[in-house]
PDB file of C-alpha atoms in Angstrom:
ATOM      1  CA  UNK A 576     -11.783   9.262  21.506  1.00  0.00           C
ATOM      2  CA  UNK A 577     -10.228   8.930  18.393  1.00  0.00           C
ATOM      3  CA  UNK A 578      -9.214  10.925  15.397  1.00  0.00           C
ATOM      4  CA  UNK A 579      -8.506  10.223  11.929  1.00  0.00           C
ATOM      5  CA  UNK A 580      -6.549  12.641   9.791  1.00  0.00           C
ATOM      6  CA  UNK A 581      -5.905  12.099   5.824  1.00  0.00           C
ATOM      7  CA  UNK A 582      -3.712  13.610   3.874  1.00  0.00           C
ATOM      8  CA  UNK A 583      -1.737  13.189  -0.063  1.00  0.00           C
ATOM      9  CA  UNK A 584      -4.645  13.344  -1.989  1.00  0.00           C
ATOM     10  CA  UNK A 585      -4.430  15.995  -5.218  1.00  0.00           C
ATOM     11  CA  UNK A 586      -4.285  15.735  -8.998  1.00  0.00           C
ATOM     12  CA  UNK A 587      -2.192  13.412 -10.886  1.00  0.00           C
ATOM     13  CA  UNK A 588      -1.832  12.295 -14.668  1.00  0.00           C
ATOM     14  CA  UNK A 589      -2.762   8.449 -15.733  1.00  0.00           C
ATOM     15  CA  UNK A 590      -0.068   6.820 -15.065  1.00  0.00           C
ATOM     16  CA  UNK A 591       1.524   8.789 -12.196  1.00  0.00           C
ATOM     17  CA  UNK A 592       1.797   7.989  -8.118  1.00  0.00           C
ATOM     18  CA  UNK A 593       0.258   9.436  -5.075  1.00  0.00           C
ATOM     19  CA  UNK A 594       0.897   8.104  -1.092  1.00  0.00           C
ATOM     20  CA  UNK A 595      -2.343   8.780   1.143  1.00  0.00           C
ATOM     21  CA  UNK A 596      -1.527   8.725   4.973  1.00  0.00           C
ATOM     22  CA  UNK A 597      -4.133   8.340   7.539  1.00  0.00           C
ATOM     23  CA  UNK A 598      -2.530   9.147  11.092  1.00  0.00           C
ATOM     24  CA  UNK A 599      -4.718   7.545  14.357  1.00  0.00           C
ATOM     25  CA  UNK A 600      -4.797  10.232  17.487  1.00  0.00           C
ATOM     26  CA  UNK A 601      -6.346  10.204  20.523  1.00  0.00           C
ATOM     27  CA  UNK A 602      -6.899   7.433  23.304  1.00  0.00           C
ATOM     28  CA  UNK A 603      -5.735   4.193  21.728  1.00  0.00           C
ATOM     29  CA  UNK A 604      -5.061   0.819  23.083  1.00  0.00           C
ATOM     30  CA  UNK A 605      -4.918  -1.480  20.266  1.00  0.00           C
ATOM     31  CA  UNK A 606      -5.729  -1.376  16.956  1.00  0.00           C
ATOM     32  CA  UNK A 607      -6.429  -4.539  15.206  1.00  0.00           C
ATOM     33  CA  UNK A 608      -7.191  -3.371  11.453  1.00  0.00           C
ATOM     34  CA  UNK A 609      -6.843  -0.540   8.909  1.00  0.00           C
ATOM     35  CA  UNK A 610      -8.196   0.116   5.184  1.00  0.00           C
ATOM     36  CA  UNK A 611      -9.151   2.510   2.658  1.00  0.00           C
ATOM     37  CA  UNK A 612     -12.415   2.893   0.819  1.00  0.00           C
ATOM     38  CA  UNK A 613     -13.018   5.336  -2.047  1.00  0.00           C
ATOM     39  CA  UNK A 614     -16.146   6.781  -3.478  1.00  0.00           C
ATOM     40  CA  UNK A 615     -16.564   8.187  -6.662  1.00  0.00           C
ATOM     41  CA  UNK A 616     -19.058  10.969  -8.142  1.00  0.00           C
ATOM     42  CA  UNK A 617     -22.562   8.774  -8.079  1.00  0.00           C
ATOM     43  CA  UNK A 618     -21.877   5.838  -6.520  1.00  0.00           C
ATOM     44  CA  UNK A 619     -21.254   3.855  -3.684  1.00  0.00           C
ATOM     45  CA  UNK A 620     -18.259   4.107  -1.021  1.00  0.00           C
ATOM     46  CA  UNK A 621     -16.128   0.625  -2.178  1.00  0.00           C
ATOM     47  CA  UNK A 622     -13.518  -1.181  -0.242  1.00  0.00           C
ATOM     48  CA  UNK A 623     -10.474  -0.866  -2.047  1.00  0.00           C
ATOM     49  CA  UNK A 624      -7.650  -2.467   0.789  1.00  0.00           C
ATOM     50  CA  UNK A 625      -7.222  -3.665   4.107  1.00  0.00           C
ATOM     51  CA  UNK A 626      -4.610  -4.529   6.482  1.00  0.00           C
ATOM     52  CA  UNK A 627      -5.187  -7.180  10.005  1.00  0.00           C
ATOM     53  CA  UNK A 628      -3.104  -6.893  12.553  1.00  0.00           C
ATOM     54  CA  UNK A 629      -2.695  -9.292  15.431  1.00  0.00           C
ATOM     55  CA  UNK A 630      -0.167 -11.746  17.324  1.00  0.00           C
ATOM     56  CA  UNK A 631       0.394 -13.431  14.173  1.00  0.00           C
ATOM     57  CA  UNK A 632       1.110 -10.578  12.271  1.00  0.00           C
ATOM     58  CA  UNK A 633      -0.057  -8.371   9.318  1.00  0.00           C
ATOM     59  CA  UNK A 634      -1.999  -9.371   6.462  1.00  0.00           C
ATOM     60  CA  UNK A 635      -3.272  -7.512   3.807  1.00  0.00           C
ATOM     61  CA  UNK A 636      -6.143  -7.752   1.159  1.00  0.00           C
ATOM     62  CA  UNK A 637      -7.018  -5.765  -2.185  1.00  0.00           C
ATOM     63  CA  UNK A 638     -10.040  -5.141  -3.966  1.00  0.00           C
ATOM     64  CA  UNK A 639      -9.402  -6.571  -7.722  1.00  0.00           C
ATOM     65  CA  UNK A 640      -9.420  -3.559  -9.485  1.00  0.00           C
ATOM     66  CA  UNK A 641      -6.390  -2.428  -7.514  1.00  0.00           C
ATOM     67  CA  UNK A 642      -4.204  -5.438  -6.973  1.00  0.00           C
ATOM     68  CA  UNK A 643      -0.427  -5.238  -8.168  1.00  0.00           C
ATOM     69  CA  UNK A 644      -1.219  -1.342  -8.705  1.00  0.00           C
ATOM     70  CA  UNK A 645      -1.805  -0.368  -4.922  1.00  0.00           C
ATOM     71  CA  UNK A 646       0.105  -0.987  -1.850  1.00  0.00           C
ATOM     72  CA  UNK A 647      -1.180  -0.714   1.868  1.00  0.00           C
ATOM     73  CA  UNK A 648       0.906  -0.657   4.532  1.00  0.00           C
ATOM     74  CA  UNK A 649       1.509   0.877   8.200  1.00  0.00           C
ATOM     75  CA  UNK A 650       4.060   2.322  10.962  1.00  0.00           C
ATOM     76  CA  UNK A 651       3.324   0.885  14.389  1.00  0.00           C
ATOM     77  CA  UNK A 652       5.201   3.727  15.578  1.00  0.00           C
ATOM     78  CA  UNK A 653       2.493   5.935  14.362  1.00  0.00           C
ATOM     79  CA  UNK A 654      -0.378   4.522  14.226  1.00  0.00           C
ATOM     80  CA  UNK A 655      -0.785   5.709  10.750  1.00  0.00           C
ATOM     81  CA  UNK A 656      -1.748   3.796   7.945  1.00  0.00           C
ATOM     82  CA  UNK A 657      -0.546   4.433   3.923  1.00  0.00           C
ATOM     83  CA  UNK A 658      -1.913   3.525   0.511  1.00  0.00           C
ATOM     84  CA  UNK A 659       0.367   3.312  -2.268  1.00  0.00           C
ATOM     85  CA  UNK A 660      -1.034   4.455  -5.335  1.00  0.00           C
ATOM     86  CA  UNK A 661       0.687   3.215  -8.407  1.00  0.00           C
ATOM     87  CA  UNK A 662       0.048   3.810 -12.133  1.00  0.00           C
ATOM     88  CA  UNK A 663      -3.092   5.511 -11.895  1.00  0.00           C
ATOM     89  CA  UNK A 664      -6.252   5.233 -14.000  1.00  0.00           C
ATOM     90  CA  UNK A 665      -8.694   8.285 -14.261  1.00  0.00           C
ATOM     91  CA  UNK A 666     -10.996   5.210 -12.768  1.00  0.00           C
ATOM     92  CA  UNK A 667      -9.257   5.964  -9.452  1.00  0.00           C
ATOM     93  CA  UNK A 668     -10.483   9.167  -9.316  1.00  0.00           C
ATOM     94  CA  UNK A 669     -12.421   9.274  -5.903  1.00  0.00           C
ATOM     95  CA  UNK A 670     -12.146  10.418  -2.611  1.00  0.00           C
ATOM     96  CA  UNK A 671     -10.363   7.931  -0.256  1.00  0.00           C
ATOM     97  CA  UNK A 672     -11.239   7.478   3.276  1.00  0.00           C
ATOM     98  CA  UNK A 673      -9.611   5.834   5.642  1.00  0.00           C
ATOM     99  CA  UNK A 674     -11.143   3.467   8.617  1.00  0.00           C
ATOM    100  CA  UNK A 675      -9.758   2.272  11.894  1.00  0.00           C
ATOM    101  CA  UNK A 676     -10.998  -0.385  14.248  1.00  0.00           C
ATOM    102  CA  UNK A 677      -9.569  -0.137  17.670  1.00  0.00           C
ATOM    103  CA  UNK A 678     -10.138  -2.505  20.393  1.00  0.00           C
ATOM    104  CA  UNK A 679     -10.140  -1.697  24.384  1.00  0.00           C
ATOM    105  CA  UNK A 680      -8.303  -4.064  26.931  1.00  0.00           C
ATOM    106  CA  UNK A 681     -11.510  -5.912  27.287  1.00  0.00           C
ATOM    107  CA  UNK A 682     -11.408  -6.315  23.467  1.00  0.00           C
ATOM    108  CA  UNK A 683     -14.703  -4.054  22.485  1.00  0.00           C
ATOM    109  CA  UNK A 684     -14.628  -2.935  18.985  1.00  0.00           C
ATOM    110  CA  UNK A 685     -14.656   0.629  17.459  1.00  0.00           C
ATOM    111  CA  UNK A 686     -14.575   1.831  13.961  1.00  0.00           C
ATOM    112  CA  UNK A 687     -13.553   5.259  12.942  1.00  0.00           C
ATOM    113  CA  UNK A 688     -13.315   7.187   9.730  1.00  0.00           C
ATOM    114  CA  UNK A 689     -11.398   9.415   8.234  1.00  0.00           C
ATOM    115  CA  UNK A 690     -12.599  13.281   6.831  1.00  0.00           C
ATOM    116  CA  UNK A 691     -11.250  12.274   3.131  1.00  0.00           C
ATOM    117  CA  UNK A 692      -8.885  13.324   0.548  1.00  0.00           C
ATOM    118  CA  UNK A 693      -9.656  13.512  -3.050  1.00  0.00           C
ATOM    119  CA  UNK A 694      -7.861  12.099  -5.442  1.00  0.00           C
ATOM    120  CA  UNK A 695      -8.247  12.991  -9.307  1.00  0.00           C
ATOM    121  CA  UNK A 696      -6.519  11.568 -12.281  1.00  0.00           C
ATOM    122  CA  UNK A 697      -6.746  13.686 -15.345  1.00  0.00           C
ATOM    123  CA  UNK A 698      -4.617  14.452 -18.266  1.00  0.00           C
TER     124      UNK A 698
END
């Protein structure tokens, strides 16, 4: 099994920065992608970014209402995941989860999710 664990949400001014962290535990042979999705008061959970990993390398992807303001990236090391929150709107205010797929040596996919961490931007 797998566990997800979030953590660097909190309050923040427009303008200001945060770092999330998602750290991957448990029984893990592979794991081919990580994002973050967020989902504020009355609506839907939305994709926000997402990072592949394979042979060929990393790649990431942002949602448009994020790009050149958020930055995902990861540490192999420990299989933990970040998001990069950069001049913040009080439109980012949401609570940001984390997913993980892992694959098994016989390359069977599994998705897990983080517990989330809110993140509010206020004046």
């Amino acid at each position: 099994q797998v566990q997800l664990v979030e953590s660097g949400g909190g309050l923040v001014q427009p303008g200001g920065s945060l770092r999330l962290s998602c750290a991957a535990s448990g029984s893990i042979f592979r794991i081919a992608a990580m994002a973050w999705y967020r989902q504020a008061p009355e609506t839907q959970r939305e994709w926000v970014a997402g990072i592949t990993i394979d042979e060929r390398g990393d790649s990431t992807n942002y949602a448009d209402s994020v790009k050149g303001r958020f930055t995902i990236s990861r540490d192999m090391a420990k299989n933990t995941v970040y998001l990069q929150m950069d001049s913040l709107k009080p439109e980012d205010t949401a609570v940001y989860y984390c997913h993980v797929q892992t694959t098994t040596p016989s390359y069977q996919g599994y998705d897990y999710w983080g517990q989330g961490t809110q993140v509010t931007v206020s004046s």
